[in-house]
XYZ file of C-alpha atoms in Angstrom:
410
model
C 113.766 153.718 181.338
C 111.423 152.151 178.637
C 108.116 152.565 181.416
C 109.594 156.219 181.626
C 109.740 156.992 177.846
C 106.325 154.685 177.678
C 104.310 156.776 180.234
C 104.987 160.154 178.537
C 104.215 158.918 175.083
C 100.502 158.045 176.505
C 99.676 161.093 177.781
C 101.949 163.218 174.846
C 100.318 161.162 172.222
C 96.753 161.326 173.943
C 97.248 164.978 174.131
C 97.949 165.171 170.227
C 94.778 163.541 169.012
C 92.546 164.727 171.582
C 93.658 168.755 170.293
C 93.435 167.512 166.194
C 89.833 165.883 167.221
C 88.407 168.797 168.836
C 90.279 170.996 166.078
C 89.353 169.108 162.774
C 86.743 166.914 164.244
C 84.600 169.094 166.295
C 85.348 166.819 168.793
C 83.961 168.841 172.027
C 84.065 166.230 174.358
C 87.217 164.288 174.048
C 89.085 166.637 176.697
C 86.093 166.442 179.287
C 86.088 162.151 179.101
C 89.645 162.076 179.513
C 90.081 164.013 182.255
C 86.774 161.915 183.739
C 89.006 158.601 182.622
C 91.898 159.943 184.413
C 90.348 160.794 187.396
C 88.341 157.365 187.292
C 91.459 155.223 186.596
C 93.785 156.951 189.520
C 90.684 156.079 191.602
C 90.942 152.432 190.718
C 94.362 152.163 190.895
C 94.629 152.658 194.600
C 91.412 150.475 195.172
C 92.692 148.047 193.120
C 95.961 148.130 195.520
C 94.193 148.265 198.627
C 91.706 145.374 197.337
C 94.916 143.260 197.384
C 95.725 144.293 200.577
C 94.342 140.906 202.219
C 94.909 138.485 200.042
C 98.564 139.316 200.044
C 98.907 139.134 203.865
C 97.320 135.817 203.745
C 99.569 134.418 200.803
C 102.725 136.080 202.193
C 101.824 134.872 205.781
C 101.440 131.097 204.320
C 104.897 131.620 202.621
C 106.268 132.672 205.055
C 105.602 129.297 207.197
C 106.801 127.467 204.226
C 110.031 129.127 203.952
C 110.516 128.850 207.758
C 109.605 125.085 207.883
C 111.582 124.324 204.598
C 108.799 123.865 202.417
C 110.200 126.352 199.856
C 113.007 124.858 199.889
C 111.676 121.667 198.608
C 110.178 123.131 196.215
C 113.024 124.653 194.937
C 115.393 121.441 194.325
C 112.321 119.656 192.845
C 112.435 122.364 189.869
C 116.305 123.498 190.317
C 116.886 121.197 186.973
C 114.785 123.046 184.632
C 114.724 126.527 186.040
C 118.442 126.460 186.695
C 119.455 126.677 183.306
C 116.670 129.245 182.448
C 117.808 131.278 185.766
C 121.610 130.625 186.225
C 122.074 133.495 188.177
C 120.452 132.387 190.998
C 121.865 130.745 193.592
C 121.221 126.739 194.018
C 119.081 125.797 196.481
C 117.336 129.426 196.837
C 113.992 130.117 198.240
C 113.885 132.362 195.364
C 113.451 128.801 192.763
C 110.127 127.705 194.815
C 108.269 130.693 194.936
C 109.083 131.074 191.081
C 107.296 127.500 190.975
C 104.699 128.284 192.930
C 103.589 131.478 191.143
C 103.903 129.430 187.478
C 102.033 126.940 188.956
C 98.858 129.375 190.181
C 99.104 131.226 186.692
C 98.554 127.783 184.858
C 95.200 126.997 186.824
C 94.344 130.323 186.625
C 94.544 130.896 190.628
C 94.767 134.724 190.481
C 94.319 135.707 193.819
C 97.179 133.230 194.530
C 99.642 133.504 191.540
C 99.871 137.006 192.374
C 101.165 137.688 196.283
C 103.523 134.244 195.163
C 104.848 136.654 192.232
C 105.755 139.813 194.623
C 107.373 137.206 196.962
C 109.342 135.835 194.288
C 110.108 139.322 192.979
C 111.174 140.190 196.240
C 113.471 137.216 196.726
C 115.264 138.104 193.424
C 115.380 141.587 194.508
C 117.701 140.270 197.536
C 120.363 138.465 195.516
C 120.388 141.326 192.770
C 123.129 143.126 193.375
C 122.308 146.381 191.788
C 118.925 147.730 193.607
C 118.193 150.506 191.096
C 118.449 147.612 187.831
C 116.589 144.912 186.864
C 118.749 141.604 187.067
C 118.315 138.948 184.566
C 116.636 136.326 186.721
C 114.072 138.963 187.658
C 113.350 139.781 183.589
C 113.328 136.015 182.386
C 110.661 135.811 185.460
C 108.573 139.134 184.432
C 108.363 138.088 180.753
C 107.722 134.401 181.555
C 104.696 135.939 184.020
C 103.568 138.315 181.314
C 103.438 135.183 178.815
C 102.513 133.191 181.382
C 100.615 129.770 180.791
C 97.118 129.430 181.055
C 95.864 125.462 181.207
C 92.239 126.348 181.654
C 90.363 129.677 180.364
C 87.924 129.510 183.080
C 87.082 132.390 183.141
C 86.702 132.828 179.268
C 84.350 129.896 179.076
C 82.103 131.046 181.973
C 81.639 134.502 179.604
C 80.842 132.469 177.171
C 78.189 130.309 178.797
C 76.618 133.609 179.891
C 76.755 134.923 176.438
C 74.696 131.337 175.435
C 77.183 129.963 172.991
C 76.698 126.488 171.826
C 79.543 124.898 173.321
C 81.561 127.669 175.653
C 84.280 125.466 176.014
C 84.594 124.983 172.133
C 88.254 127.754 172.436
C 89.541 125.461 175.186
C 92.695 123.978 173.282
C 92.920 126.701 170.903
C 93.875 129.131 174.001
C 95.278 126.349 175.512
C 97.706 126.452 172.127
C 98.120 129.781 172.125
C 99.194 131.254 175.136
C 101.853 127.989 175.204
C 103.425 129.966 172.064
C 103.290 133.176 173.507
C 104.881 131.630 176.595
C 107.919 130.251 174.647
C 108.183 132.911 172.356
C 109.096 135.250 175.531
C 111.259 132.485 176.928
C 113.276 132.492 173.740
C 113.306 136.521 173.320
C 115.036 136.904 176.542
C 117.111 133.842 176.064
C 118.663 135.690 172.730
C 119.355 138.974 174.966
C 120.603 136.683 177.713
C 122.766 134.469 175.435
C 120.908 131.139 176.877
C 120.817 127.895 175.687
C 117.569 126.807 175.373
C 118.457 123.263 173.408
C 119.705 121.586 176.973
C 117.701 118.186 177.819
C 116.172 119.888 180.972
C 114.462 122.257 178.832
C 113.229 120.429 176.279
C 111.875 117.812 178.470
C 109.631 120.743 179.965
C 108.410 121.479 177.047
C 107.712 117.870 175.913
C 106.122 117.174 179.129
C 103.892 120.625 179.087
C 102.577 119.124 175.714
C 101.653 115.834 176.849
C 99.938 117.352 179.651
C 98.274 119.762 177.363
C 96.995 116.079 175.557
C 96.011 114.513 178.554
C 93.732 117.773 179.849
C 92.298 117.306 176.430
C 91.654 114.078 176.572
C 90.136 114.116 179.698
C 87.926 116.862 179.281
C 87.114 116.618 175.312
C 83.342 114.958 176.191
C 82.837 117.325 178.942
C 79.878 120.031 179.055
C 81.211 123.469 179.485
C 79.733 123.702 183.285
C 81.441 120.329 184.195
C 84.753 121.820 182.959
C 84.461 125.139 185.181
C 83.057 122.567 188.068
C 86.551 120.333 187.736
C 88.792 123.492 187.618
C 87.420 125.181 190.537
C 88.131 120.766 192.210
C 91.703 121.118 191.067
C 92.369 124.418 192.112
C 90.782 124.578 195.662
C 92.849 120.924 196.111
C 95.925 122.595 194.666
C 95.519 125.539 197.200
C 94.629 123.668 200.005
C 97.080 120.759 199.726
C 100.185 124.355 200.135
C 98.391 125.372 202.776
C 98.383 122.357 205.233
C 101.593 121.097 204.047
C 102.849 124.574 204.979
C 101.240 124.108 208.415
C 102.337 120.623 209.110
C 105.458 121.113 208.302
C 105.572 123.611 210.461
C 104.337 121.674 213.195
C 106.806 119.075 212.413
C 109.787 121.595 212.479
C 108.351 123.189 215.801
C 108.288 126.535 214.899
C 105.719 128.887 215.861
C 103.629 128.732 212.968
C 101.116 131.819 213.904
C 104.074 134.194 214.546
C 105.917 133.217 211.403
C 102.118 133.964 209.512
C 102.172 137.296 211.069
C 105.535 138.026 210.218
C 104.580 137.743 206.533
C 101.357 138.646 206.692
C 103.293 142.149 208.034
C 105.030 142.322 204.175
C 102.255 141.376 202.589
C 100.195 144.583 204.006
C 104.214 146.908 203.307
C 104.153 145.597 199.933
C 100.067 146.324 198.997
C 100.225 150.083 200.089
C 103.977 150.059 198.882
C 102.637 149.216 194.754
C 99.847 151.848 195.105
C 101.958 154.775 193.415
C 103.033 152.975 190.563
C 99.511 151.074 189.871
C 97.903 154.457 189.511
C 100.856 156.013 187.362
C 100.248 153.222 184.701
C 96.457 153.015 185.017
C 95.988 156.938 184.482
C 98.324 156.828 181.325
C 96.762 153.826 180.167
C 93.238 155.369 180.549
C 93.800 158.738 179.022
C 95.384 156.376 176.052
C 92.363 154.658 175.620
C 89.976 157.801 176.023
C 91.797 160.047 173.591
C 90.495 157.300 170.580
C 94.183 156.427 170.497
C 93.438 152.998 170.410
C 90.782 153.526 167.571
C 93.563 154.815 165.291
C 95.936 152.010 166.055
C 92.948 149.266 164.514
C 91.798 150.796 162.023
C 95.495 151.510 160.750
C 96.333 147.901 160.969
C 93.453 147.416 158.988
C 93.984 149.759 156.005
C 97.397 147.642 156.000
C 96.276 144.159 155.771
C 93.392 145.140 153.055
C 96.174 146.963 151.429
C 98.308 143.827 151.345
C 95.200 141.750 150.154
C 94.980 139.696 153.268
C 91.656 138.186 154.799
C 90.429 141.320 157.386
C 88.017 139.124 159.390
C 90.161 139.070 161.940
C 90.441 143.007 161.998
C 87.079 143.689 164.711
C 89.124 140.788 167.275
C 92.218 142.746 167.450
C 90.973 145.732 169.897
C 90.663 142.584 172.951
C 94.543 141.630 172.051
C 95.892 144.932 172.177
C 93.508 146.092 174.822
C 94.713 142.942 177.137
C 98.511 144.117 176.906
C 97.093 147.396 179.275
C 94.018 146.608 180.756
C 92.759 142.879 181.553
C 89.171 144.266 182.675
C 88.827 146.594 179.408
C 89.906 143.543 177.144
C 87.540 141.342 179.145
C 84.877 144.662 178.024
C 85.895 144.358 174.696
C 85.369 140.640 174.214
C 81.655 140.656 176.076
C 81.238 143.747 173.340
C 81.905 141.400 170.493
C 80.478 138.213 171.788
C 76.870 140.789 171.745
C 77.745 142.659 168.788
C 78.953 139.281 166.288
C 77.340 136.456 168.388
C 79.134 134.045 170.480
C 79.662 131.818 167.939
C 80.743 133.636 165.430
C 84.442 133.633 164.421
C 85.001 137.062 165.111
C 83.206 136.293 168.890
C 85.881 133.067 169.265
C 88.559 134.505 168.189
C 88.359 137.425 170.709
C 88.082 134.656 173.820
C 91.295 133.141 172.179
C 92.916 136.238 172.229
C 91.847 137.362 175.773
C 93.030 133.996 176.827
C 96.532 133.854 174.844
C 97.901 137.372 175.519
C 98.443 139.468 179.328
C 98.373 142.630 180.873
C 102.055 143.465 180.063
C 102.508 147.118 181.111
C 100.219 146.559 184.398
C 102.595 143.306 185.785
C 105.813 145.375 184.971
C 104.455 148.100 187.305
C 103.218 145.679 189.683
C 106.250 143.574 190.118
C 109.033 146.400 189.487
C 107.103 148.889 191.303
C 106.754 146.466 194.660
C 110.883 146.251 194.981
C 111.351 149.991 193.435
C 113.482 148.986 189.732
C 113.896 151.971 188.360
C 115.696 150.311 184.983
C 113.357 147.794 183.800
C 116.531 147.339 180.453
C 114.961 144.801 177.811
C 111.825 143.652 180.150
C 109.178 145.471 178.272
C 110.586 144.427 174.564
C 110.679 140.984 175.553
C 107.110 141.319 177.110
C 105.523 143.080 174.167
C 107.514 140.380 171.598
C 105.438 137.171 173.522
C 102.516 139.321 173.304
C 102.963 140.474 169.290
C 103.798 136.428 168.981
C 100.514 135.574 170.992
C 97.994 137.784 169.049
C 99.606 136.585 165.530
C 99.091 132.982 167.144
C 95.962 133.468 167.944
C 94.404 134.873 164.697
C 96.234 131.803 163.384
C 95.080 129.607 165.105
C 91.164 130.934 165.075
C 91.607 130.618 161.075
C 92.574 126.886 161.975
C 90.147 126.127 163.745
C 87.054 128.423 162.944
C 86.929 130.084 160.096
């Protein structure tokens, strides 16, 4: 219901200011780009579903082997003591518990093209043991806001904008994203713990967290000295070893357990393709709403009325030109990605405004395109608290991050 009441406000809203800009502005061309941005964005929404279309029969074929040759299973006991207590209502000893594990895991080395088909697996696994179709069960929002917040150990990607942008040291916002999106992570993890009445002070838990921030030290550590193009050259290592080491474990395993590996990867590869075509509808419903949003100067209005606020309040407004890449991120992760090459050119690089937008596009997510994504590929029609608890990490994650820039950079 909140997508519902969501996706008419964007085009209601967008509607509103386009009419007073062309009324009171003189605005003749506001009506013209959005109907070119919706037309553009419904285009991209089923490319951007049918671009997925392979990689998801791959990943779902590979799962599938692992769940047949007990792989998943594995996986699932190895983490059943932490995620247990943040997802009691599954089942012990569910598939459901590895593919969560696996999908957190790709997120965290920032293996997209994996972390994703993982996510609509695990999605789909929770979708079996929920036991009303239409509603979203509380394993499947603790894992949706958890994804939305999800951690990020290396901003790759960030840092290789940066290099092109020829900043000084790209890899200079490496623990202050690192930082951030580790708050944003547990501030979701507590919001839905409140609506789900979980304990979140149980030794499990906390060692988790404890351990997450070691780990966080020791990737520090090791890569503190480290040029910027050694760092990228060490994550790709990692990940193509991480990604590697599932897949022939998968297929030995397999081999061990005498099953007929090839049939069980067509067998998944067969969802992989349902569920790609299946997410097309709902991928181009949130794109087109999210576009017109954008085009209408909707967005426009929301900065520069957060920043009449803070100078109202007296506050420090440097942050103020940043904010478009953390707002922008919760809808699109290509336009904030725009946004934060814009200011990187615009401010330099190496200017605080410049770092604090990489923090930002590092430390928040795409909130309203995963809850379509992941709802939309086992057809929840009542997301309940999902998109509060989503947009509550991502408010924490933007606050933490123009914290955090003033820490470190200004």
């Amino acid at each position: 219901m909140a997508l519902n009441y969501v996706w008419i406000a964007f085009f209601v809203i967008s509607f509103a200011v386009a009419l007073f800009r062309l009324i009171f502005m003189g605005d003749a061309d506001i009506f013209g780009a959005m109907t070119k941005s919706l037309f553009e964005s419904g285009k991209t929404g089923a490319e951007l579903a049918l671009g997925l279309t392979g990689v998801m029969a791959f990943w779902l074929g590979i799962m599938k082997i692992g769940e047949r040759a007990g792989m998943i299973s594995v996986f699932a006991r190895g983490v059943s003591p932490f995620f247990s207590r943040l997802f009691p209502g599954i089942p012990k000893g569910d598939p459901a518990m590895g593919s969560i594990v696996m999908n957190f895991s790709a997120n965290a080395l920032g293996l997209d093209n994996a972390a994703t088909p993982m996510g609509l697996k695990a999605m789909k696994e929770l979708q079996d043991i929920n036991p009303d179709k239409d509603t979203a069960s509380n394993a499947q929002i603790m894992f949706l806001v958890l994804n939305t917040a999800g951690i990020t150990m290396i901003p790759t990607a960030v840092m290789a904008l940066r290099l092109s942008a020829k900043a000084a040291n790209p890899a200079d916002i490496f623990i202050p994203t690192m930082i951030g999106t580790f708050i944003s992570f547990i501030s979701g993890m507590i919001a839905v713990a409140i609506f789900q009445r979980i304990n979140l002070f149980k030794l499990p838990i906390l060692v988790f967290i404890g351990g997450f921030i070691g780990l966080m030290g020791g990737l520090y550590w090791w890569m503190r000295d480290m040029p910027s193009d050694q760092i990228a050259t060490n994550t790709a290592i990692i990940g193509g070893i991480v990604i590697f080491s599932v897949i022939v474990s998968f297929l030995l395993m397999g081999m061990k357990k005498k099953i007929n590996v090839y049939d069980a990867f067509i067998d998944g590869a067969k969802e992989g393709f349902t569920t790609a075509v299946m997410i097309i509808p709902y991928l181009v419903a949130i794109l087109v709403g999210i576009a017109v949003f954008r085009a209408s100067g909707c967005l426009d209005v929301i900065i520069n009325g957060i920043s009449y606020l803070v100078a109202l309040a007296g506050l420090n407004t440097d942050f103020v030109p940043a904010l478009p890449v953390g707002i922008m991120k919760i809808f699109s992760g290509g336009g904030a990605r725009g946004v934060m090459a814009e200011l990187m050119d615009t401010y330099g690089p190496d200017s605080f405004v410049g770092r604090l937008g990489c923090i930002m596009q590092g430390s928040t997510e795409t909130t309203f395109y995963v809850l379509a994504l992941y709802f939309g590929s086992v057809n929840i029609k009542n997301t309940r608290y999902a998109l509060t608890c989503g947009l509550i990490a991502d408010a924490v994650g933007i606050i933490a991050s123009i914290i955090i820039g003033y820490i470190f950079f200004h």
